[in-house]
Short mmCIF file of C-alpha atoms in Angstrom, two decimals:
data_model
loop_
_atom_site.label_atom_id
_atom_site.label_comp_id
_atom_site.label_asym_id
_atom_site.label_seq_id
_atom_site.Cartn_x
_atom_site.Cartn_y
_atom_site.Cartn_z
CA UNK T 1 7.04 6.03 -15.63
CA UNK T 2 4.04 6.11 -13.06
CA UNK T 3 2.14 9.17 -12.25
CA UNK T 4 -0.39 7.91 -10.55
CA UNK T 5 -1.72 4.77 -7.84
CA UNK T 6 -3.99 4.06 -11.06
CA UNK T 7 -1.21 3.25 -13.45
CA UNK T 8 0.75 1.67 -10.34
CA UNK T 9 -2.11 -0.44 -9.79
CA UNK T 10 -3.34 -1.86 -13.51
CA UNK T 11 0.62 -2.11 -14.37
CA UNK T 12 0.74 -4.88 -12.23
CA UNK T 13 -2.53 -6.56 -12.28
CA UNK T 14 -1.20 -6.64 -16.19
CA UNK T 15 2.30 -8.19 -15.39
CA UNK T 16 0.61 -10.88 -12.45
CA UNK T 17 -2.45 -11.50 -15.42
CA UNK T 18 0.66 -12.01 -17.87
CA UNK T 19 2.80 -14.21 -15.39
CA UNK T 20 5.66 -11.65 -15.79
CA UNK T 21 8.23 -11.44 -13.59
CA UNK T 22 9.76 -7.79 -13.25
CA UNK T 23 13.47 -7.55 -13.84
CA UNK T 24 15.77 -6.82 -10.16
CA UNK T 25 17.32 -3.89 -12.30
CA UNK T 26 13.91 -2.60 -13.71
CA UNK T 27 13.98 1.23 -12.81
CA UNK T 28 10.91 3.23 -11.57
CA UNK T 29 10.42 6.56 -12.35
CA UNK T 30 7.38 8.33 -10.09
CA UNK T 31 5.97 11.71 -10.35
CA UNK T 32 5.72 11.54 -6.48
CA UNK T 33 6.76 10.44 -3.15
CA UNK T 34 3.73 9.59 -2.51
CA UNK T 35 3.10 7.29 -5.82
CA UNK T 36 7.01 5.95 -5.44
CA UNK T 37 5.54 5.04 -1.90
CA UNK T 38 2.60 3.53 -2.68
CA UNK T 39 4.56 1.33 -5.47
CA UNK T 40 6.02 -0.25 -2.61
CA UNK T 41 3.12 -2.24 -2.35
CA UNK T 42 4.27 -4.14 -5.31
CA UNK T 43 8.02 -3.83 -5.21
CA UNK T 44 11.14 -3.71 -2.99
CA UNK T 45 12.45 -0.11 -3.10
CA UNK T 46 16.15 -0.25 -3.61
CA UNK T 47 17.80 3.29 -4.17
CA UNK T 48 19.55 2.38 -7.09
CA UNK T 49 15.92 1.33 -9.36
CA UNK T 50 13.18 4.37 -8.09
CA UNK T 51 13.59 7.77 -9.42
CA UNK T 52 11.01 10.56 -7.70
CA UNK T 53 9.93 13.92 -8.96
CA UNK T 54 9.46 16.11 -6.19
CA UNK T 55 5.47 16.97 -6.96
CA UNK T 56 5.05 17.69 -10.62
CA UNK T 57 6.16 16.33 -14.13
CA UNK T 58 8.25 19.19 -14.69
CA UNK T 59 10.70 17.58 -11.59
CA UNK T 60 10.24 14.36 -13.27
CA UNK T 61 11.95 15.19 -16.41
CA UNK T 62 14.80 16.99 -14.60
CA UNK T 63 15.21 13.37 -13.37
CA UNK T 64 14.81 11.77 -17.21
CA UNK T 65 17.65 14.17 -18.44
CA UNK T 66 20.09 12.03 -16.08
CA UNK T 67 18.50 8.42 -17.86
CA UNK T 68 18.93 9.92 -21.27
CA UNK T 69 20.01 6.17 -22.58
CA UNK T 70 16.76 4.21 -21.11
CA UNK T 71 13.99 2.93 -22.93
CA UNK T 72 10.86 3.70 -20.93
CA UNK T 73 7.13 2.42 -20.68
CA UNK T 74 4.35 4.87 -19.69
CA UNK T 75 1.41 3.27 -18.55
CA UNK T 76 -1.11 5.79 -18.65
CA UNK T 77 -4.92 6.32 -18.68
CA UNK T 78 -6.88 7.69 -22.02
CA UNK T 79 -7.13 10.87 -20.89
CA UNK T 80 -3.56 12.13 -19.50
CA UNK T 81 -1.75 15.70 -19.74
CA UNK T 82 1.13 15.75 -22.65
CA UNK T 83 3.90 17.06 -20.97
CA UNK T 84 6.16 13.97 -20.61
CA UNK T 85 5.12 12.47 -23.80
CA UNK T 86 6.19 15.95 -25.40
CA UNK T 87 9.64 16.07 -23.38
CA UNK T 88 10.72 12.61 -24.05
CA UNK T 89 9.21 12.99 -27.98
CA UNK T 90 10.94 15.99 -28.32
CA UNK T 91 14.35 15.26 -26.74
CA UNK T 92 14.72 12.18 -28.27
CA UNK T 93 13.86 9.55 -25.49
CA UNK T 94 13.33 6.11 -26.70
CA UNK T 95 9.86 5.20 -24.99
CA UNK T 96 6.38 4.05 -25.61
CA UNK T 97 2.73 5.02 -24.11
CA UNK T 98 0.42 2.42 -23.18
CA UNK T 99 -2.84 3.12 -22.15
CA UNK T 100 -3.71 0.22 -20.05
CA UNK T 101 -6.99 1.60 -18.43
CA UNK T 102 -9.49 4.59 -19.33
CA UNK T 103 -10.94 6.84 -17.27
CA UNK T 104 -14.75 7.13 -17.50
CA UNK T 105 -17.91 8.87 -16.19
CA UNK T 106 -19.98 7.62 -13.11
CA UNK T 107 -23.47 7.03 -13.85
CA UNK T 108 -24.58 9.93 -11.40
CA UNK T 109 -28.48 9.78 -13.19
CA UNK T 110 -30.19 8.98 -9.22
CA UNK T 111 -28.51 12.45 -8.42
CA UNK T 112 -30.94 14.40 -10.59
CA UNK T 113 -33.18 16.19 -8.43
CA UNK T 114 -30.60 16.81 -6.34
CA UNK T 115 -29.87 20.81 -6.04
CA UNK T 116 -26.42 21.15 -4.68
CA UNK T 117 -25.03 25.05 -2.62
CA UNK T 118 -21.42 23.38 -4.17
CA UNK T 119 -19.88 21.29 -6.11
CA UNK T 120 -15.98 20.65 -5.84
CA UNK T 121 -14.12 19.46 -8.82
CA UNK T 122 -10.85 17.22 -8.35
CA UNK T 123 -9.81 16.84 -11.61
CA UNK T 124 -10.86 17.68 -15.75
CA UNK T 125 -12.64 14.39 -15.86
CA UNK T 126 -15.11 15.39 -13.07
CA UNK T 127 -16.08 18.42 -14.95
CA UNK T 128 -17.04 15.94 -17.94
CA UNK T 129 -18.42 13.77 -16.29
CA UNK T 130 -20.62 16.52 -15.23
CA UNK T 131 -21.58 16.87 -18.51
CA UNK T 132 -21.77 13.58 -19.77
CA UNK T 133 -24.67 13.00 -16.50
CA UNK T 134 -26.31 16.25 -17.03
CA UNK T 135 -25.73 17.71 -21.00
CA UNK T 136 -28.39 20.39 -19.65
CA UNK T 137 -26.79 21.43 -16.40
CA UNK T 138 -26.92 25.29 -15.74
CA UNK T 139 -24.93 26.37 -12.45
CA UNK T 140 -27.42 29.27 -11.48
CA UNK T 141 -26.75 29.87 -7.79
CA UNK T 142 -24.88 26.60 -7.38
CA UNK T 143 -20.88 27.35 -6.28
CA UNK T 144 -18.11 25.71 -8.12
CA UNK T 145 -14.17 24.94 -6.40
CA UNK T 146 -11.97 23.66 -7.90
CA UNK T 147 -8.82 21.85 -6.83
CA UNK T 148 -5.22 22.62 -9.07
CA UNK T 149 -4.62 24.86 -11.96
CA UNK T 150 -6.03 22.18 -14.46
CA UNK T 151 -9.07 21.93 -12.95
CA UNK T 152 -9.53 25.28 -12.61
CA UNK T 153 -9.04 25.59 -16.47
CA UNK T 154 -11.56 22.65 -17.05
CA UNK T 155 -14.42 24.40 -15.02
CA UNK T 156 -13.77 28.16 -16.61
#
C-alpha cells in the first residue's frame, strides 16, 4: 500500500539494497494516480497487479474491501494519518506497517532574522518543524496558508 513517491521510493531502494526480486503477481495498491504513476518508475504496470484510489484513503479502502483475502505491507513514514491502519485493523485485514523512513525537521537556524509577510504550510510536519527551528516563534503580523484540511488543523 503506497501513499506517497516517499514510500514508493525507500520501498525499493530497500528491496534493490536487499537483492529482492518483486513477485510478477505482487499487487500495488496507490492512494493516487499520480503515486500509481510515478511507481512506474520501478515497475511494469499491468492492470491486473495496481489498484488506485481516486484522491484520498477513503477511495483506497473502497478498493481493499474487494482484496479482503490479501496480506498487505504498508511502508510508511513515522509520522502518517491512521485511517488505513484503523480500516484494515478494524475489518480484519491481515497486514503489517513498516516504517521504513522518518520524516524530520530542516535545520532552518540561517533563516532567523528573516521576517516573512507569509508563510505557506504544505503539510503537519511543516508546522513542527516550525517549531522545532523556532520554539519562540510568535506570528504577529506574519500571514499563515495553509494547504488541505490537515494542515489547516495543524496551524489552528
Amino acid at each position: 500500500i503506497f501513499t506517497s513517491r516517499n514510500a514508493v521510493d525507500h520501498f525499493f531502494a530497500l528491496v534493490k539494497e536487499s537483492k529482492i526480486e518483486m513477485p510478477a503477481d505482487f499487487k500495488y495498491f496507490c492512494i493516487s494516480e499520480q503515486t500509481a504513476n510515478y511507481l512506474q518508475k520501478y515497475i511494469t504496470v499491468r492492470k491486473r497487479k495496481l489498484f488506485v484510489g481516486v484522491k484520498t484513503a477513503l477511495d483506497l479502502i473502497e478498493v481493499f474491501k474487494k482484496h479482503k483475502k490479501e496480506s498487505f505491507i504498508f511502508p510508511c513514514s513515522n509520522i502518517r494519518k491512521s485511517d488505513i491502519p484503523d480500516f484494515l485493523t478494524n475489518n480484519g485485514f491481515e497486514w503489517t506497517e513498516t516504517v521504513i523512513y522518518k520524516t524530520v525537521a530542516a535545520d532552518l537556524s540561517s533563516l532567523e532574522n528573516v521576517d516573512y509577510d507569509l508563510i505557506a504550510f504544505f503539510s503537519p510536519s511543516g508546522i513542527n518543524s516550525l517549531f522545532v527551528n523556532f520554539p519562540d516563534f510568535e506570528q504577529n503580523s506574519t500571514r499563515i496558508a495553509a494547504f488541505g484540511p490537515s494542515t489547516a488543523k495543524a496551524v489552528t
